[in-house]
Coordinates of C-alpha atoms in Angstrom, one line a residue:
R1 CA 8.5 -3.2 9.2
F2 CA 6.7 -0.3 10.9
I3 CA 3.4 -0.6 12.5
Y4 CA 1.3 2.5 13.1
L5 CA -1.3 2.2 15.7
D6 CA -3.3 4.8 17.6
T7 CA -6.9 5.4 18.9
V8 CA -8.3 8.7 17.9
E9 CA -11.5 10.3 19.3
L10 CA -13.0 12.7 16.7
P11 CA -14.8 15.8 17.9
V12 CA -17.7 15.4 15.3
A13 CA -18.9 13.1 12.7
A14 CA -17.7 13.8 9.1
S15 CA -17.6 11.9 5.8
N16 CA -14.3 13.1 4.8
W17 CA -11.7 12.7 7.7
R18 CA -7.9 12.3 6.3
F19 CA -5.1 10.8 8.4
I20 CA -1.7 11.3 6.8
F21 CA 1.7 9.9 7.6
S22 CA 4.2 11.8 5.7
G23 CA 7.3 10.2 6.8
S24 CA 8.4 12.1 9.6
F25 CA 8.8 10.7 13.1
G26 CA 9.5 14.2 14.6
G27 CA 12.8 15.3 16.1
G28 CA 14.4 15.0 12.7
G29 CA 13.8 11.3 12.2
G30 CA 12.0 9.8 9.2
A31 CA 10.7 6.8 7.5
G32 CA 12.9 6.9 4.5
R33 CA 13.1 4.3 1.6
T34 CA 16.0 2.3 0.7
Q35 CA 18.0 3.1 -2.4
A36 CA 17.8 -0.6 -3.3
I37 CA 14.2 -0.2 -4.7
T38 CA 14.4 -0.7 -8.4
N39 CA 11.0 0.3 -9.9
V40 CA 11.0 4.0 -8.9
Y41 CA 13.4 6.8 -9.8
N42 CA 15.8 7.8 -6.8
P43 CA 13.8 6.0 -3.9
G44 CA 16.6 6.7 -1.3
S45 CA 15.9 10.4 -1.2
T46 CA 12.1 10.0 -0.5
L47 CA 10.2 9.4 2.7
T48 CA 7.1 7.1 3.0
Y49 CA 3.8 8.7 2.4
L50 CA 0.4 6.8 3.6
E51 CA -3.1 8.0 3.9
A52 CA -6.2 6.8 5.5
T53 CA -9.6 8.2 5.3
L54 CA -12.7 7.7 7.6
N55 CA -16.5 8.5 7.2
N56 CA -17.9 8.3 10.6
T57 CA -21.3 9.8 9.7
T58 CA -23.0 6.4 10.3
D59 CA -21.0 4.5 13.1
Q60 CA -17.5 4.0 14.5
N61 CA -15.0 2.2 12.4
S62 CA -11.3 0.9 12.4
S63 CA -8.9 0.1 9.7
P64 CA -8.5 -3.6 8.7
D65 CA -5.7 -5.8 10.1
Y66 CA -3.2 -7.3 7.8
T67 CA -2.1 -11.1 8.4
T68 CA 0.8 -11.2 6.0
I69 CA 4.3 -9.7 6.1
P70 CA 4.9 -6.5 4.2
T71 CA 8.3 -7.6 2.7
P72 CA 7.4 -10.9 0.8
F73 CA 10.5 -12.7 -0.9
Y74 CA 10.1 -14.6 -4.3
C75 CA 12.0 -16.3 -6.9
K76 CA 12.5 -15.1 -10.5
L77 CA 10.3 -16.7 -13.2
P78 CA 7.9 -19.3 -11.5
D79 CA 4.4 -18.1 -11.0
Q80 CA 4.0 -16.2 -7.8
Q81 CA 1.2 -15.2 -5.3
Y82 CA 0.5 -12.5 -2.8
N83 CA -2.5 -11.5 -0.8
Q84 CA -2.9 -8.8 1.7
G85 CA -4.6 -10.9 4.2
A86 CA -6.8 -8.0 5.3
V87 CA -9.3 -8.8 8.0
D88 CA -12.0 -6.3 9.1
G89 CA -13.2 -6.6 12.6
N90 CA -16.4 -4.7 11.9
G91 CA -17.5 -7.1 9.2
D92 CA -17.2 -4.4 6.5
S93 CA -16.8 -5.4 2.9
L94 CA -13.3 -4.8 1.5
A95 CA -12.2 -4.0 -2.0
Y96 CA -8.6 -3.4 -3.0
Q97 CA -6.6 -1.2 -5.5
L98 CA -2.9 -0.9 -6.3
V99 CA -2.0 2.9 -6.1
T100 CA 0.8 5.1 -6.9
G101 CA 3.5 5.6 -4.2
K102 CA 4.0 8.9 -2.9
A103 CA 6.8 10.6 -1.2
G104 CA 6.3 12.5 2.1
N105 CA 7.4 16.0 2.6
Q106 CA 9.0 16.8 6.0
G107 CA 8.3 20.5 5.4
S108 CA 4.6 20.0 5.2
P109 CA 2.6 16.9 6.4
L110 CA -0.1 17.7 3.9
L111 CA 2.1 17.8 1.0
S112 CA 3.2 14.8 -1.1
D113 CA 4.9 14.1 -4.5
I114 CA 3.9 11.3 -6.8
L115 CA 6.8 8.9 -7.3
P116 CA 8.2 8.6 -10.9
Y117 CA 8.1 4.9 -11.8
N118 CA 10.6 3.5 -14.2
A119 CA 9.2 3.1 -17.9
D120 CA 6.4 0.8 -18.4
L121 CA 5.7 0.6 -14.7
S122 CA 3.1 2.4 -12.5
G123 CA 1.2 2.0 -9.1
A124 CA -1.1 -0.4 -10.9
L125 CA 1.6 -2.3 -12.6
P126 CA 4.4 -2.0 -10.1
L127 CA 6.4 -5.2 -10.9
E128 CA 8.4 -6.2 -14.0
T129 CA 6.9 -9.3 -15.4
D130 CA 6.5 -10.9 -19.0
S131 CA 3.6 -9.5 -20.9
G132 CA 0.3 -10.8 -19.5
A133 CA 1.9 -12.2 -16.5
F134 CA 0.5 -9.8 -14.0
Y135 CA -3.0 -10.1 -12.5
F136 CA -4.7 -8.2 -9.5
N137 CA -8.0 -9.1 -8.2
E138 CA -9.7 -6.1 -6.8
F139 CA -12.4 -8.1 -5.1
N140 CA -10.0 -10.1 -2.9
G141 CA -6.6 -8.5 -3.2
Q142 CA -5.0 -11.5 -4.8
L143 CA -1.9 -10.7 -6.9
T144 CA -0.7 -13.3 -9.3
F145 CA 2.7 -12.5 -11.3
T146 CA 5.5 -14.1 -12.9
P147 CA 8.6 -11.8 -12.4
N148 CA 11.0 -11.9 -15.4
H149 CA 14.2 -10.8 -13.3
A150 CA 15.5 -9.8 -9.9
Q151 CA 13.9 -6.6 -8.4
N152 CA 13.1 -4.9 -5.2
S153 CA 9.8 -3.4 -6.1
L154 CA 7.7 -0.7 -4.2
V155 CA 4.0 -1.9 -4.1
V156 CA 1.3 0.3 -2.5
C157 CA -2.2 -1.3 -1.9
Q158 CA -5.2 0.6 -0.8
V159 CA -7.9 -1.2 1.1
N160 CA -11.4 0.4 0.8
E161 CA -14.0 -0.5 3.4
Y162 CA -17.7 -0.6 2.5
R163 CA -20.7 -0.8 4.9
N164 CA -24.1 -1.4 3.5
G165 CA -22.7 0.0 0.2
V166 CA -21.3 3.2 1.6
L167 CA -17.4 4.0 1.7
V168 CA -16.6 4.3 5.4
G169 CA -12.8 4.0 5.2
T170 CA -9.7 3.5 3.3
S171 CA -6.1 2.6 4.5
Q172 CA -2.8 2.2 2.6
R173 CA 0.1 -0.4 3.0
E174 CA 3.5 0.2 1.3
M175 CA 5.5 -3.0 0.7
T176 CA 8.8 -4.0 -0.9
F177 CA 8.5 -7.1 -3.0
I178 CA 12.0 -8.7 -3.3
V179 CA 12.5 -11.1 -6.2
S180 CA 15.8 -12.9 -6.0
P181 CA 17.6 -14.3 -9.1
D182 CA 18.5 -17.4 -7.4
C183 CA 16.5 -19.4 -4.8

C-alpha cells in the first residue's frame, strides 16, 4: 500500500488543475505492478498511473480520505461487497465511477497508456463474474459481485467531488482485488 500525501499551494485559482503520479519515485525507482494481476495483459511491465484534478475557483479543497484497505481479499462464488469508504472533510457530495487503468511512462510524467484488459473485461467491469453478478453504485461507491473463479484483478475507482453542483475535484485509487479459490 502506498499513501501519497502532500500540501500544495497553487499560485492562482483555476478550474483545470491536474496532478499526475506516473509511477516514478525519482532516482530510478518506480511503483510497478505485479505480474500476478490477471485481468490485464502484461501488468508486470507497467507502472501505476493516477490522476487527480482540482477546481479551486470557488474555494479551497482537499481529496477525500479512504477508510478501507486497497487490497481486499475474497472467496470464490459467494456474493461479495466492497465500498471505498470515501469521506470528504469539506462536506462535498461524492460520486463514484470505475475507470480504465493506465500505465505510467517514466520518460514523460504527462504521458500514459491505456491498459489492455482481457476479453470481456474493462475498467467499468474489471472482475470476472457470472453474467449479471456485478453491480456498481455510482452514488455511494458500493460494489457487489459474485466472482466465478480465482483472480487478482486491477480495479481503479475515481471519486468525483461536487460542491453546490459544481465539480471541484477528482481523485483515483488503484486496488488489486484478490479472489481465492479456497477460503
